[in-house]
Amino acid sequence: MGTDATARGRRAQRRSALLALAAAAAAALVLLVFAGLRSVLLLGVGAAGLAVTAAGAWWALTRRGLLRILAGTLAAAAPAAVLLLYVWAGLLWVVLVSLGLWGLAVSAGGAALSRDPRPERTPETPAAPPRRPFLIMNPRSGGGKVGTFRLKERAEELGAEVHLLDAAHHEDVVALARDAVGAGADLLGVAGGDGTQAMVAGVAAEHGIPFMVISAGTRNHFALDLGLDRDAPASCLDALTDGVELRVDLGFVGGRAFVNNASFGTYAAVVQSPAYRNDKVRTILEMLPDLLTHQRGPRLTVRAAGTVIDAPQAVLVSNNPYRMGDPAGLGRREDLDAGVLGVLGITVDNAAQAAGILRGRHGTGLTALTAGEVVVDADEPEIQAGVDGEALTLPTPVHCWIRPRALRVRVPRHRPGVPRAKPAMNWRRLRSLALTRERPAGDRRGT
């Protein structure tokens, strides 16, 4: 039965690869047959439209007043002008059919490549229930999820000690966690935002005890990448009675732990503005021109893996790299135990570089790499940073590093899991799959 299933899977993979190649060829033929030499013009006009749109968006972000309005109009008008030109030439249907066939090719190719063997996920090990779990819960997080889902009461029914943070006064969660460990806690957990998660996770890693995530925050990015159910935070408490343990990496920036990322540059400066909380859009539009053109804020220099990123407007250092090739998975990490930091640097000094960003990983304004250590320096003694959503000011140079598998995370045995990322499109591999014929089961020649 296993052999038959494998054979069927290989045949399905080959059929998908053949369909992908056929659809790609058909997309090109439709352009050549029905548009002829004009097909080159069609592609050129489309690329030019994208470039003008990106340039207009850049000018809209870096200008104010009438110039911003004119640039925004240009960015919106460029795609419309391209479509009108296709209609005028009587070739709109050709473009749409070709795009549809290309979409089919990409979809079928992804289906074929997804059947290739994939690396195993973070291994999980059985874990005995903790004897003295200590949980910190923020009643304000996520619009009051702690109260809505009765997380405190449910956790106490399972034998956990719960500390509810005082909504009226600031409490030092790191001190609370350390005191709990000193009193005998053998597991630390947090129901709150990623910033609070990170601070307590650092204490858990420091003492070598398990850490538990309860998805009661607003975004819960760390919980998402652990495969937890963000819509049912109470299900995370199953880790107290029927849990398994994962070993994941922990990032550090200036000595402070982070579970998701640390950002520097434009975004970090905007969110720390006093006006940002009251009027986000107006504050962003007011500050971006000076920040993007380096008239305001420090000039950053990033060094990582032998690469220097000079004067980027924005830098993101993440605990393991984010997906780049899968648009549906942007902002997510498939692995949390690769032992490397992800680095994304955006440097856009003119409209041409803004257009180049559309090329993704290969764009001239985008640098994407991985490293064990990252140094973010500046021409000022301090820089602003956003660390797991928390606004900080750090002395320069800022050192970021990663401790592989430093954090023991206790998660429920049964959880939704992390969806697989789509594999990068590899046309050479698809061609190989399409041309490889499976030997009949009864053929023993050569053995």
Coordinates of C-alpha atoms in Angstrom, one line a residue:
M1 CA 0.0 0.0 0.0
G2 CA 2.8 2.4 0.8
T3 CA 4.6 1.7 -2.5
D4 CA 1.3 2.3 -4.4
A5 CA 0.7 5.6 -2.6
T6 CA 4.2 6.7 -3.4
A7 CA 3.8 5.9 -7.0
R8 CA 0.5 7.7 -7.3
G9 CA 2.2 10.7 -5.6
R10 CA 5.0 10.7 -8.1
R11 CA 2.6 10.5 -11.0
A12 CA 0.5 13.4 -9.6
Q13 CA 3.7 15.4 -9.2
R14 CA 4.8 14.7 -12.8
R15 CA 1.3 15.7 -14.1
S16 CA 1.4 19.0 -12.2
A17 CA 4.9 19.7 -13.5
L18 CA 3.8 19.0 -17.1
L19 CA 0.8 21.3 -16.6
A20 CA 3.0 24.1 -15.3
L21 CA 5.3 23.9 -18.2
A22 CA 2.5 23.7 -20.7
A23 CA 0.6 26.6 -19.2
A24 CA 3.8 28.7 -19.2
A25 CA 4.5 27.9 -22.8
A26 CA 0.9 28.7 -23.7
A27 CA 1.1 32.1 -21.9
A28 CA 4.0 33.0 -24.1
L29 CA 2.4 31.6 -27.3
V30 CA -0.8 33.6 -26.7
L31 CA 1.3 36.8 -26.7
L32 CA 3.4 35.9 -29.7
V33 CA 0.5 34.5 -31.9
F34 CA -2.1 37.2 -31.2
A35 CA 0.2 40.2 -30.5
G36 CA 3.2 39.3 -32.6
L37 CA 6.0 41.8 -32.2
R38 CA 3.7 43.9 -30.2
S39 CA 4.0 41.4 -27.4
V40 CA 7.4 42.9 -26.5
L41 CA 5.7 46.3 -26.4
L42 CA 3.0 44.9 -24.1
L43 CA 5.5 43.6 -21.7
G44 CA 7.5 46.8 -21.8
V45 CA 4.4 49.0 -21.2
G46 CA 3.4 46.8 -18.2
A47 CA 6.9 47.0 -16.7
A48 CA 7.0 50.8 -17.3
G49 CA 3.6 51.2 -15.6
L50 CA 4.8 49.3 -12.5
A51 CA 7.9 51.5 -12.4
V52 CA 5.9 54.7 -12.7
T53 CA 3.5 53.6 -10.0
A54 CA 6.4 52.8 -7.6
A55 CA 8.1 56.1 -8.4
G56 CA 4.9 58.0 -7.9
A57 CA 4.4 56.3 -4.5
W58 CA 7.9 57.3 -3.5
W59 CA 7.4 60.9 -4.4
A60 CA 4.1 60.9 -2.6
L61 CA 5.8 59.7 0.6
T62 CA 8.8 62.1 0.4
R63 CA 6.9 65.3 -0.6
R64 CA 4.3 67.5 1.0
G65 CA 1.4 69.6 -0.1
L66 CA 0.5 69.9 -3.8
L67 CA 3.5 67.8 -4.9
R68 CA 2.3 64.9 -2.7
I69 CA -1.2 65.1 -4.3
L70 CA 0.3 65.2 -7.8
A71 CA 2.6 62.2 -7.1
G72 CA -0.3 60.2 -5.6
T73 CA -2.4 61.0 -8.7
L74 CA 0.4 59.8 -10.9
A75 CA 0.8 56.5 -8.9
A76 CA -2.9 55.8 -9.3
A77 CA -3.2 56.9 -12.9
A78 CA -0.3 54.8 -14.3
P79 CA -2.0 51.4 -14.0
A80 CA -5.2 52.9 -15.4
A81 CA -3.3 54.3 -18.4
V82 CA -1.7 50.9 -19.1
L83 CA -5.1 49.2 -19.2
L84 CA -6.5 51.9 -21.5
L85 CA -3.6 51.5 -23.8
Y86 CA -4.2 47.7 -24.0
V87 CA -7.9 48.4 -24.7
W88 CA -7.1 50.9 -27.4
A89 CA -4.8 48.4 -29.1
G90 CA -7.5 45.7 -28.9
L91 CA -5.1 43.5 -26.9
L92 CA -6.6 43.5 -23.4
W93 CA -8.1 40.1 -23.8
V94 CA -4.7 38.8 -24.9
V95 CA -3.0 40.2 -21.8
L96 CA -5.7 38.8 -19.5
V97 CA -5.6 35.3 -21.1
S98 CA -1.8 35.3 -20.9
L99 CA -1.9 36.3 -17.3
G100 CA -4.4 33.7 -16.5
L101 CA -2.3 31.0 -18.1
W102 CA 0.8 32.2 -16.2
G103 CA -1.2 32.1 -13.0
L104 CA -2.1 28.5 -13.8
A105 CA 1.5 27.7 -14.5
V106 CA 2.7 29.1 -11.1
S107 CA -0.1 27.3 -9.2
A108 CA 0.6 24.0 -10.9
G109 CA 4.3 24.4 -10.4
G110 CA 3.8 25.1 -6.8
A111 CA 1.7 22.0 -6.4
A112 CA 4.4 19.9 -8.0
L113 CA 7.3 21.3 -6.0
S114 CA 5.3 21.1 -2.7
R115 CA 5.5 17.3 -3.1
D116 CA 9.2 17.3 -2.8
P117 CA 10.6 16.1 0.6
R118 CA 10.8 19.0 3.0
P119 CA 13.0 19.5 6.1
E120 CA 11.4 18.3 9.4
R121 CA 9.9 21.0 11.6
T122 CA 11.2 21.7 15.1
P123 CA 11.2 18.4 16.9
E124 CA 8.9 18.1 19.9
T125 CA 9.5 16.0 23.0
P126 CA 7.1 14.6 25.6
A127 CA 6.9 16.7 28.7
A128 CA 5.6 15.9 32.2
P129 CA 3.0 18.4 33.6
P130 CA 4.7 21.2 35.7
R131 CA 4.3 21.0 39.5
R132 CA 4.3 24.8 40.2
P133 CA 3.5 26.8 37.1
F134 CA 3.4 30.5 37.4
L135 CA 1.5 32.6 34.9
I136 CA 1.5 36.4 34.4
M137 CA -1.7 37.7 32.7
N138 CA -2.3 41.2 31.4
P139 CA -6.1 41.9 31.6
R140 CA -5.8 44.8 29.1
S141 CA -4.1 42.8 26.3
G142 CA -6.1 41.9 23.2
G143 CA -9.1 44.1 24.3
G144 CA -9.6 42.1 27.5
K145 CA -9.1 38.5 26.3
V146 CA -8.0 37.4 29.8
G147 CA -11.5 38.2 31.2
T148 CA -13.5 37.2 28.0
F149 CA -12.1 33.7 28.0
R150 CA -11.8 33.3 31.8
L151 CA -8.1 32.5 31.5
K152 CA -7.3 33.2 35.1
E153 CA -10.0 30.9 36.5
R154 CA -9.3 28.1 34.0
A155 CA -5.5 28.3 34.7
E156 CA -6.1 28.1 38.5
E157 CA -8.4 25.1 38.1
L158 CA -5.4 23.4 36.4
G159 CA -3.2 24.2 39.4
A160 CA -1.3 27.3 38.1
E161 CA -0.5 30.3 40.2
V162 CA -1.7 33.4 38.3
H163 CA -0.6 37.0 38.8
L164 CA -2.9 39.6 37.2
L165 CA -1.0 42.7 36.3
D166 CA -2.4 45.9 37.8
A167 CA -4.1 47.9 35.1
A168 CA -3.5 51.2 37.0
H169 CA 0.2 50.8 37.9
H170 CA 3.3 49.6 36.0
E171 CA 4.7 46.4 37.3
D172 CA 8.1 44.9 36.5
V173 CA 7.3 41.6 34.8
V174 CA 11.0 40.5 34.8
A175 CA 11.2 41.0 38.6
L176 CA 7.9 39.1 39.0
A177 CA 9.2 36.2 37.0
R178 CA 12.5 36.0 38.8
D179 CA 10.8 36.1 42.2
A180 CA 8.5 33.3 41.1
V181 CA 11.5 31.2 40.0
G182 CA 13.1 31.9 43.4
A183 CA 10.0 30.7 45.1
G184 CA 10.1 27.4 43.2
A185 CA 8.2 27.9 40.0
D186 CA 9.1 25.3 37.4
L187 CA 7.3 26.9 34.5
L188 CA 6.7 30.5 33.5
G189 CA 3.9 31.6 31.2
V190 CA 2.4 34.9 29.9
A191 CA -1.0 35.9 28.6
G192 CA -0.2 39.2 27.0
G193 CA 1.5 40.9 24.1
D194 CA 4.7 39.8 22.5
G195 CA 6.8 42.4 24.3
T196 CA 5.8 41.0 27.7
Q197 CA 6.2 37.4 26.3
A198 CA 9.8 38.3 25.4
M199 CA 10.8 39.7 28.7
V200 CA 9.5 36.7 30.7
A201 CA 10.9 34.3 28.1
G202 CA 14.4 35.8 28.8
V203 CA 14.0 34.9 32.4
A204 CA 12.8 31.3 31.6
A205 CA 15.8 30.8 29.3
E206 CA 18.2 32.3 31.9
H207 CA 17.0 29.7 34.5
G208 CA 16.5 26.8 32.0
I209 CA 12.8 26.2 32.8
P210 CA 10.0 25.9 30.3
F211 CA 8.0 28.9 29.0
M212 CA 4.4 28.9 28.0
V213 CA 2.7 31.2 25.5
I214 CA -1.0 32.1 25.9
S215 CA -2.3 33.9 22.9
A216 CA -4.1 36.7 24.6
G217 CA -2.4 39.6 22.9
T218 CA -3.6 41.7 20.0
R219 CA -1.4 40.2 17.2
N220 CA 0.3 37.2 18.9
H221 CA 3.0 36.8 16.2
F222 CA 5.0 34.5 18.4
A223 CA 2.0 32.3 19.1
L224 CA 1.2 32.2 15.4
D225 CA 4.7 30.9 14.5
L226 CA 4.5 28.3 17.3
G227 CA 1.4 26.9 15.7
L228 CA -1.0 27.9 18.5
D229 CA -4.6 28.8 18.1
R230 CA -4.9 32.6 18.3
D231 CA -8.7 32.6 18.2
A232 CA -8.9 30.3 21.2
P233 CA -6.4 31.4 23.8
A234 CA -7.9 29.0 26.4
S235 CA -6.7 26.1 24.3
C236 CA -3.1 27.1 25.1
L237 CA -3.7 26.1 28.7
D238 CA -3.8 22.4 27.5
A239 CA 0.0 22.6 27.7
L240 CA -0.3 22.4 31.5
T241 CA -1.8 18.9 31.4
D242 CA -1.0 17.5 27.9
G243 CA 2.0 19.3 26.6
V244 CA 5.1 18.8 24.5
E245 CA 8.3 20.8 24.5
L246 CA 9.9 22.7 21.7
R247 CA 13.4 24.1 21.7
V248 CA 13.5 27.4 19.9
D249 CA 16.0 30.2 19.4
L250 CA 16.0 33.5 21.3
G251 CA 17.2 36.8 19.9
F252 CA 18.9 39.5 21.9
V253 CA 19.3 43.2 21.2
G254 CA 21.5 45.2 23.6
G255 CA 21.2 42.5 26.2
R256 CA 17.3 42.4 26.0
A257 CA 15.6 39.2 24.7
F258 CA 13.2 39.3 21.8
V259 CA 11.0 36.5 20.4
N260 CA 10.0 38.2 17.1
N261 CA 12.1 41.2 15.9
A262 CA 13.8 44.4 16.5
S263 CA 13.3 47.3 14.1
F264 CA 15.4 50.4 13.5
G265 CA 15.0 53.5 11.4
T266 CA 11.8 55.0 10.0
Y267 CA 9.2 52.8 11.7
A268 CA 10.9 52.9 15.1
A269 CA 11.1 56.7 14.9
V270 CA 7.4 57.2 13.9
V271 CA 5.9 55.0 16.6
Q272 CA 7.9 56.8 19.3
S273 CA 6.4 60.2 18.3
P274 CA 4.1 61.6 21.0
A275 CA 1.5 62.4 18.3
Y276 CA 1.5 58.9 16.9
R277 CA -1.0 57.5 19.4
N278 CA -3.6 60.2 18.7
D279 CA -3.4 60.5 15.0
K280 CA -1.3 57.7 13.3
V281 CA -2.0 58.5 9.7
R282 CA -1.3 62.3 10.0
T283 CA 1.9 61.6 12.0
I284 CA 3.2 59.1 9.5
L285 CA 2.6 61.5 6.5
E286 CA 4.1 64.4 8.4
M287 CA 7.3 62.6 9.5
L288 CA 8.1 60.4 6.5
P289 CA 9.4 63.0 4.1
D290 CA 12.2 64.0 6.5
L291 CA 12.9 60.5 7.6
L292 CA 13.1 58.9 4.1
T293 CA 15.3 61.7 2.7
H294 CA 17.7 61.6 5.7
Q295 CA 16.9 65.2 6.7
R296 CA 15.8 63.9 10.1
G297 CA 16.9 61.0 12.3
P298 CA 20.3 59.2 12.6
R299 CA 22.2 57.8 9.6
L300 CA 22.3 54.1 10.2
T301 CA 25.0 51.6 9.2
V302 CA 24.4 47.9 9.5
R303 CA 27.1 45.2 9.5
A304 CA 26.1 41.5 9.2
A305 CA 27.7 38.4 7.7
G306 CA 30.4 40.4 6.0
T307 CA 27.9 42.8 4.4
V308 CA 27.6 46.5 5.1
I309 CA 24.2 48.2 4.6
D310 CA 24.9 51.9 4.4
A311 CA 22.2 54.5 5.3
P312 CA 19.1 52.3 5.2
Q313 CA 15.8 54.0 6.0
A314 CA 14.5 50.9 7.8
V315 CA 16.1 47.7 9.3
L316 CA 14.4 44.7 10.7
V317 CA 16.4 42.1 12.6
S318 CA 14.4 39.0 13.3
N319 CA 14.7 35.9 15.5
N320 CA 15.0 33.6 12.4
P321 CA 14.2 34.9 8.9
Y322 CA 10.8 35.8 7.7
R323 CA 9.4 34.3 4.5
M324 CA 10.3 36.2 1.4
G325 CA 9.1 34.1 -1.6
D326 CA 5.5 33.4 -0.4
P327 CA 3.3 36.5 -0.3
A328 CA 0.7 34.7 1.7
G329 CA 3.2 34.0 4.4
L330 CA 4.9 37.4 4.7
G331 CA 5.4 38.3 8.3
R332 CA 5.7 34.7 9.3
R333 CA 8.6 32.4 10.1
E334 CA 8.4 28.7 9.2
D335 CA 11.3 27.9 11.5
L336 CA 12.3 29.1 15.0
D337 CA 15.3 26.9 15.5
A338 CA 17.6 27.7 12.5
G339 CA 20.1 29.4 14.8
V340 CA 20.3 32.6 12.7
L341 CA 19.0 36.1 12.7
G342 CA 17.1 37.4 9.7
V343 CA 18.1 40.8 8.4
L344 CA 16.0 43.0 6.1
G345 CA 17.4 46.4 5.1
I346 CA 15.5 48.9 2.9
T347 CA 17.5 51.7 1.2
V348 CA 15.5 53.9 -1.1
D349 CA 17.1 57.2 -2.0
N350 CA 15.3 57.9 -5.3
A351 CA 12.4 56.9 -7.5
A352 CA 14.5 54.4 -9.4
Q353 CA 15.3 52.4 -6.3
A354 CA 11.7 52.6 -5.3
A355 CA 10.8 50.9 -8.6
G356 CA 13.6 48.4 -8.0
I357 CA 11.9 47.2 -4.8
L358 CA 9.2 45.6 -7.0
R359 CA 11.8 43.1 -8.0
G360 CA 11.6 41.7 -4.4
R361 CA 14.8 39.9 -3.1
H362 CA 16.8 41.0 -6.1
G363 CA 15.8 44.7 -5.9
T364 CA 18.6 47.2 -5.5
G365 CA 17.0 48.8 -2.5
L366 CA 16.3 45.6 -0.6
T367 CA 18.9 43.6 1.3
A368 CA 17.9 40.3 2.8
L369 CA 20.4 38.0 4.5
T370 CA 21.0 35.9 7.6
A371 CA 23.7 36.2 10.3
G372 CA 24.6 35.0 13.8
E373 CA 25.3 38.6 14.8
V374 CA 24.3 42.0 13.6
V375 CA 25.7 45.4 14.6
V376 CA 23.5 48.5 14.0
D377 CA 25.5 51.7 14.3
A378 CA 24.6 55.4 13.8
D379 CA 26.1 58.9 13.7
E380 CA 24.3 59.6 17.0
P381 CA 25.0 58.2 20.5
E382 CA 21.4 56.8 20.8
I383 CA 18.9 55.4 18.4
Q384 CA 15.2 54.5 18.7
A385 CA 14.1 50.9 18.3
G386 CA 11.0 48.8 18.3
V387 CA 11.6 45.5 20.1
D388 CA 8.6 43.1 19.9
G389 CA 6.3 46.1 19.7
E390 CA 7.9 48.0 22.6
A391 CA 9.5 51.4 22.0
L392 CA 13.0 51.7 23.3
T393 CA 16.0 54.0 23.0
L394 CA 19.3 52.2 22.9
P395 CA 23.0 53.4 23.0
T396 CA 25.0 52.9 19.8
P397 CA 26.4 50.7 18.5
V398 CA 23.6 48.2 19.1
H399 CA 24.6 44.6 19.1
C400 CA 22.1 41.9 18.1
W401 CA 22.8 38.2 18.5
I402 CA 21.0 34.9 18.7
R403 CA 21.1 32.0 21.2
P404 CA 20.2 28.8 19.4
R405 CA 17.6 26.6 21.1
A406 CA 17.9 28.6 24.3
L407 CA 14.2 28.6 25.0
R408 CA 12.2 25.6 26.1
V409 CA 8.6 26.3 25.0
R410 CA 5.7 24.2 26.3
V411 CA 2.8 23.9 23.9
P412 CA -0.3 21.7 23.7
R413 CA 0.1 18.4 22.0
H414 CA -2.8 19.1 19.8
R415 CA -2.7 22.5 18.1
P416 CA -3.3 23.9 14.6
G417 CA 0.4 24.1 13.6
V418 CA 2.3 26.3 11.2
P419 CA 1.3 26.1 7.5
R420 CA 4.1 25.2 5.2
A421 CA 5.5 27.9 3.0
K422 CA 5.1 27.6 -0.7
P423 CA 8.4 26.4 -2.3
A424 CA 10.3 28.9 -4.5
M425 CA 9.5 28.4 -8.1
N426 CA 12.2 26.3 -9.8
W427 CA 11.6 25.8 -13.5
R428 CA 14.7 23.6 -13.9
R429 CA 13.3 21.3 -11.2
L430 CA 9.9 21.3 -12.9
R431 CA 11.5 20.3 -16.2
S432 CA 13.3 17.5 -14.6
L433 CA 10.1 16.2 -13.0
A434 CA 8.2 16.5 -16.2
L435 CA 10.8 14.5 -18.2
T436 CA 11.3 11.8 -15.7
R437 CA 9.3 8.7 -16.4
E438 CA 8.6 6.2 -13.7
R439 CA 9.7 2.7 -14.4
P440 CA 6.9 0.1 -14.4
A441 CA 6.7 -2.0 -11.3
G442 CA 7.4 -5.2 -13.2
D443 CA 10.5 -3.8 -15.0
R444 CA 13.5 -5.4 -13.4
R445 CA 16.1 -4.6 -16.1
G446 CA 19.4 -3.4 -14.7
T447 CA 18.9 -5.1 -11.4

